[in-house]
Structures are given as C-alpha cells and as structure tokens.
Coordinates of C-alpha atoms in Angstrom, one line a residue:
X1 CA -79.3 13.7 22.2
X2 CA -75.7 14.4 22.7
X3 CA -74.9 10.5 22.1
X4 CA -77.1 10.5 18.5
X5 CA -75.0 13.2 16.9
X6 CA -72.0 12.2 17.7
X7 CA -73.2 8.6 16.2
X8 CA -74.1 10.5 13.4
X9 CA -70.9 12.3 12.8
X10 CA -69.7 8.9 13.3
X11 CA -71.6 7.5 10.5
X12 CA -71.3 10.1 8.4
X13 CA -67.0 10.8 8.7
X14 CA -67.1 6.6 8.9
X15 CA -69.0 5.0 6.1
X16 CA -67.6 1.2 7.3
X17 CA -69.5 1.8 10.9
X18 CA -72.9 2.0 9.6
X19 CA -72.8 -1.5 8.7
X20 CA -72.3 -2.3 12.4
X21 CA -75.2 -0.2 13.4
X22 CA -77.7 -2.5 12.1
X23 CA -79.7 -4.0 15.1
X24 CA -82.2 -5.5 12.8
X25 CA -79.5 -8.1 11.3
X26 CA -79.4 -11.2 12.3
X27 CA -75.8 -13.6 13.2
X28 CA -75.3 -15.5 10.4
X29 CA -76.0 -19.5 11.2
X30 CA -72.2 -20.3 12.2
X31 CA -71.9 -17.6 14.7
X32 CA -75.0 -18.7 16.3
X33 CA -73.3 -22.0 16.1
X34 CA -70.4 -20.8 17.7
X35 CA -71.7 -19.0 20.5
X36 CA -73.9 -22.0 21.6
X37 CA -70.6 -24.2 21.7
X38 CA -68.9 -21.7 23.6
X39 CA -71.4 -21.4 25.8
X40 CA -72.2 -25.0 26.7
X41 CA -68.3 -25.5 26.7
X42 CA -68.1 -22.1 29.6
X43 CA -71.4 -24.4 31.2
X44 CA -69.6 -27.4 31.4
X45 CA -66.4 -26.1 32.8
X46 CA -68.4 -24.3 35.3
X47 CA -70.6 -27.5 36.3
X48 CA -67.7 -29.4 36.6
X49 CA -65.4 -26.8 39.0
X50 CA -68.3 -27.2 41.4
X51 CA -68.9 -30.9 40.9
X52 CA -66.8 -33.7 40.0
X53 CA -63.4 -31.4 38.7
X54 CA -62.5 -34.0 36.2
X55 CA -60.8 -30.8 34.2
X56 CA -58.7 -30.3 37.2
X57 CA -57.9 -34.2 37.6
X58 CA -57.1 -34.2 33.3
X59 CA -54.6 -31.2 33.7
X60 CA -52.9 -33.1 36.3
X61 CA -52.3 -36.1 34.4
X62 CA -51.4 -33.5 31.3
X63 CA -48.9 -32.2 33.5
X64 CA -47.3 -35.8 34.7
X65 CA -47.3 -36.8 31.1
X66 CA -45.8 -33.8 30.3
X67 CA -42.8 -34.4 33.4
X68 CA -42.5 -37.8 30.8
X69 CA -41.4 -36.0 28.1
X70 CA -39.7 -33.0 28.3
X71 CA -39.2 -31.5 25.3
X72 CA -42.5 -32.7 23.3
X73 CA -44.5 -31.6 26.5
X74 CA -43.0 -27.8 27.2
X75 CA -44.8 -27.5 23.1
X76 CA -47.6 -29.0 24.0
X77 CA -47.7 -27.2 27.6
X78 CA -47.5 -23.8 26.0
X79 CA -50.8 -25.1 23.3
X80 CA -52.6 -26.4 26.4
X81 CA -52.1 -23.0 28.1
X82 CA -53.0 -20.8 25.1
X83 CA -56.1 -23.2 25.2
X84 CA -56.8 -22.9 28.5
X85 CA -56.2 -19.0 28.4
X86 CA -58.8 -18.6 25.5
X87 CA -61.5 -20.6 27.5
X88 CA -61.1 -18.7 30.7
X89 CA -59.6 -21.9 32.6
X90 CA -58.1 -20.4 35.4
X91 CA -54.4 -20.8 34.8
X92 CA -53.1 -21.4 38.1
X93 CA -52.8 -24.9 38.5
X94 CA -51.2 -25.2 35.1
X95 CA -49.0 -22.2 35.9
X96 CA -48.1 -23.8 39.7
X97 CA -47.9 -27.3 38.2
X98 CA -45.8 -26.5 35.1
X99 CA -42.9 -24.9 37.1
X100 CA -43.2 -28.2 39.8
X101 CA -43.2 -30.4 37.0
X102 CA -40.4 -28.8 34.9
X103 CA -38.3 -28.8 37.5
X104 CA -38.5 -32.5 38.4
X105 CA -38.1 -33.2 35.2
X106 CA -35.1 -31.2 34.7
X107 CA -33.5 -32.1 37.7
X108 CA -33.2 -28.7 38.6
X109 CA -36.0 -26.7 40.7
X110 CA -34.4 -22.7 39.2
X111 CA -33.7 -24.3 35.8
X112 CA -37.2 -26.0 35.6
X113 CA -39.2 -23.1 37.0
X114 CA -37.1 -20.7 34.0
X115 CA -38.2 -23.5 31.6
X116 CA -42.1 -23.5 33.4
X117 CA -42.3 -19.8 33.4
X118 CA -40.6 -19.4 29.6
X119 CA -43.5 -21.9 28.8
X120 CA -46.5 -19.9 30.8
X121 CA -45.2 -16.6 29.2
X122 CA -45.5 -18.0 25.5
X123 CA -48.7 -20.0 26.3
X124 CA -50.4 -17.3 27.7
X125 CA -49.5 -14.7 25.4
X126 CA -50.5 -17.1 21.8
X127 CA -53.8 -17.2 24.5
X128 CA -54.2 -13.8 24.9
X129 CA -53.5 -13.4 20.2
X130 CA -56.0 -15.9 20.3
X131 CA -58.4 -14.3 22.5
X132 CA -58.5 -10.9 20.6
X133 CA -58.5 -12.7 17.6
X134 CA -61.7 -14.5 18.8
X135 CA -63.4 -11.3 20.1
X136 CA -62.2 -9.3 17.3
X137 CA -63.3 -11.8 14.1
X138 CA -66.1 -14.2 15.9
X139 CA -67.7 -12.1 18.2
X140 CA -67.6 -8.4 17.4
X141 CA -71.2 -8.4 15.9
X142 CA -72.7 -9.6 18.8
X143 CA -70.9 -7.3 21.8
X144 CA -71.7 -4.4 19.3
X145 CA -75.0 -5.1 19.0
X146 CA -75.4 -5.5 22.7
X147 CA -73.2 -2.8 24.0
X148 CA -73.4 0.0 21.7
X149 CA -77.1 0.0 21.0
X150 CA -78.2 -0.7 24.5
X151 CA -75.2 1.7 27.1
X152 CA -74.6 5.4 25.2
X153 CA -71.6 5.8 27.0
X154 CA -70.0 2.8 24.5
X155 CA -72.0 4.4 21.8
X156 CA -70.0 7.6 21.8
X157 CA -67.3 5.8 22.2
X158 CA -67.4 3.8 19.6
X159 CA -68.2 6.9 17.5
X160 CA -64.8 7.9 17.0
X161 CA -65.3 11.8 17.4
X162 CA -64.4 12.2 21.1
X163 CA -63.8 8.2 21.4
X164 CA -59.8 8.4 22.2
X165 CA -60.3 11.1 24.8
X166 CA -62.9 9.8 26.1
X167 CA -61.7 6.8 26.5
X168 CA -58.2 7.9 28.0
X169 CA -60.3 9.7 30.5
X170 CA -62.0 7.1 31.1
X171 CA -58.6 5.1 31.7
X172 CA -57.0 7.7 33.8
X173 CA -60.1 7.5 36.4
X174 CA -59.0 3.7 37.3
X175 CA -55.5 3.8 36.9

C-alpha cells in the first residue's frame, strides 16, 4: 500500500512519469529489433567463449595489427575497447595485450604501457558514455517496465518522493 501512494504522489508532483507507467504499451518495432540483435550478438559471444574463441583469436590479430601501426591503431584500439566495453567483452585481454603490444611497438615496455593504459582509460570510458547512452535512450522502456512494475522496492524508488534517501541508504548498506 505504502509503495502505491508514493507512486501516486509520484505521478501526480511528476506528470512526465506516468507515461512510463504504462505496462499495457508495447516496444515500438525497432526496439524489439534491437533487443533481438543484442541478444543473439550476447548469445554468440557467449557460445563462442565456450567453444571455438574465434573472438579471442580476432582480438589477437587486432592487437598485432595494431603493434603494425602505431599511431592509426592506439585510435582504433581505444574504438575497439569502447566496443568491446558496450558489449560486455571482457576487457582483459585487450587491456593485457594493449600494454604488451604498445610497448613492443614503442620500443619501450614504461612508455608503451603509459601509451596502453592512456588508450584503455579513453576506450573504456567512451565505452562506459556509450553504455549509459544505450541503457538510458534504447532500453529504458523495457527495464522500467520489468523492474518497476514487477520489484516495489524500484517502484518507490523510482517515485521520486523518498527515491534519493532511499537510495543513499541503500548505497551506504554495501559501501
């Protein structure tokens, strides 16, 4: 009961959120497009890091080519991380790899691994802008509709009355 009124404070001091309350509505077509592509792309990886790991075997040869060429490979490096970072590819070959290969290429093992490491910090964070940017435009509808109308805990959360101090108390419990 607790959970419905402060929803409906919610809804009532926040006219945007009742658009999000809708269960009934369903993900436009290219969402639903999305989702599936995401989801057989997650499959795939997932198939393959048990099977054959061709992935793993490509980044290597990514990371040889980009030992090749130095200064078009750190820009490509840091897209193939932000990539890698958005579709939960586990980053630590291409982290371990990049500071190896950097520093043979450099000549240098401290000044490759500053050049590796400059090029894991910018590739990871455009990953990590690219991965709010995915769950905040692309998939909001859908983890709304599953988490707030199915846990009440996220639904008074995301009703904005006690949502910050909840939330910090929340925070404060695992940290």
């Amino acid at each position: 009961m607790v959970t419905n009124s402060v929803t409906q404070s919610a809804n009532d001091d926040y006219p945007l959120l009742q658009s999000y309350h809708h269960s009934s509505e369903s993900l436009p077509s290219k969402k639903k497009v999305l989702g599936i592509a995401i989801l057989a792309v997650f499959t795939v990886i997932i198939t393959d890091s048990i099977t054959s790991k061709h992935i793993q075997s490509t980044f290597q040869s990514f990371l040889e080519w980009t030992a090749n060429n130095l200064l078009v490979g750190f820009f490509a490096y840091i897209a193939v991380y932000a990539l890698a970072t958005i579709l939960f590819v586990p980053g630590s070959i291409l982290t371990l790899g990049g500071g190896f290969i950097f520093g043979h290429a450099a000549g240098s093992l401290w000044v490759g691994v500053l050049i590796g490491s400059g090029a894991v910090f910018i590739g990871a964070s455009l990953g990590a802008i690219g991965s709010f940017l995915v769950g905040r435009y692309l998939v909001r509808d859908w983890v709304e509709n599953f988490l707030v109308q199915k846990y009440p805990l996220v639904r008074a959360l995301d009703g904005g009355e006690y949502g910050c101090l909840s939330f910090h108390s929340i925070c404060n419990c695992f940290f």
